[in-house]
C-alpha positions as a printed Julia matrix, in Angstrom:
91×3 Matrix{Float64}:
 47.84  -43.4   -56.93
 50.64  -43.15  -59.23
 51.74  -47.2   -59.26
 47.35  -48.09  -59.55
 47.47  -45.71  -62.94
 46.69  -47.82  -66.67
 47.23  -45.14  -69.72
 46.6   -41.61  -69.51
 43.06  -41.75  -68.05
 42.67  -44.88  -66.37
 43.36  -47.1   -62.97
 42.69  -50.23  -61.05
 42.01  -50.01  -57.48
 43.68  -52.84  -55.32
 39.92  -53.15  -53.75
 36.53  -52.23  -54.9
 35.45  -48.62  -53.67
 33.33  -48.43  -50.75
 30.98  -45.65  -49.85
 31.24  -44.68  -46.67
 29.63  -40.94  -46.75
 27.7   -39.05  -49.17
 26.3   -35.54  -50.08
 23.62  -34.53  -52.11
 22.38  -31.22  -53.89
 18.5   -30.66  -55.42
 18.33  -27.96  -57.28
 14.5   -26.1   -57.73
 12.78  -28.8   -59.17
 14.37  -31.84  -56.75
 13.27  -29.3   -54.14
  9.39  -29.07  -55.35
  9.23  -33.11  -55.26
  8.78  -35.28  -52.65
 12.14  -36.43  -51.76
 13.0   -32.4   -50.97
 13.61  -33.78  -47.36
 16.33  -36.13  -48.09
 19.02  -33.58  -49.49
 21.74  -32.35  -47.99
 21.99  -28.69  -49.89
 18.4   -27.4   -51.27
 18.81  -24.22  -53.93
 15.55  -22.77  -55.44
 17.45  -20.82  -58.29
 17.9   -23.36  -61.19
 21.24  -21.62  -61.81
 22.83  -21.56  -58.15
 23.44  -17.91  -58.6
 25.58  -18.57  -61.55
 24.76  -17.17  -65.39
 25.02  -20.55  -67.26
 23.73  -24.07  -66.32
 27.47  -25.44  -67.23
 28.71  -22.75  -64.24
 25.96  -24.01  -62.16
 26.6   -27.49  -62.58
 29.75  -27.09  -61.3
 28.64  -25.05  -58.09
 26.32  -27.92  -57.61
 29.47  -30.46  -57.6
 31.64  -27.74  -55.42
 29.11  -27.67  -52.77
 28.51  -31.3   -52.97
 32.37  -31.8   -51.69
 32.5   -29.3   -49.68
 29.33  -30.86  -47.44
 30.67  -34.37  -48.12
 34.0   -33.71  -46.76
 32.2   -31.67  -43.43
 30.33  -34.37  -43.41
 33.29  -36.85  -43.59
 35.34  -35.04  -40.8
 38.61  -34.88  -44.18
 40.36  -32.02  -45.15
 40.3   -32.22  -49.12
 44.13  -33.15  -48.91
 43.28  -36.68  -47.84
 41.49  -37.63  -50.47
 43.04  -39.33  -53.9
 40.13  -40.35  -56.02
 36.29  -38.75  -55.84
 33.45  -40.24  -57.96
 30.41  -38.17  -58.47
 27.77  -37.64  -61.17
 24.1   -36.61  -61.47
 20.75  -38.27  -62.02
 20.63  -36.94  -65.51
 23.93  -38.55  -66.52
 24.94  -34.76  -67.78
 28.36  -35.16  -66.16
């Protein structure tokens, strides 16, 4: 990834990304609504067991790429760049 990388933060991929699997995580309120069926990981604690919603937020993203890589048949080695976020834009 090294050669792709443009200033500190920043690279151009040689092609567009491509999904090709994805994971999803609802916390308690996702769960209560009608797309509860469609997710992948369902938690009915607003804080995933965690003490703040900044620690939580970032169980919600671990166990997001921990199913997406099962899900992928990849050990985490394999992978060079992830994209993620959350419907709220908090990330």
């Amino acid at each position: 990834m090294a050669k792709y990388k443009r200033g500190r933060q920043s690279f151009v991929l040689e092609q567009p990304p491509v999904i090709t699997h994805w994971a999803s995580v609802a916390g308690k309120k996702e769960v209560q609504g009608p797309l509860s069926h469609t997710f992948d990981i369902k938690c009915r604690d607003t804080l995933f067991g965690q003490k703040t919603w900044e620690q939580a937020e970032k169980q919600m993203q671990q166990l997001a790429l921990k199913k997406l890589l099962d899900k992928a048949k990849i050990a985490q080695q394999e992978l060079d760049v992830v994209f993620s976020g959350d419907l709220l834009n908090q990330c």
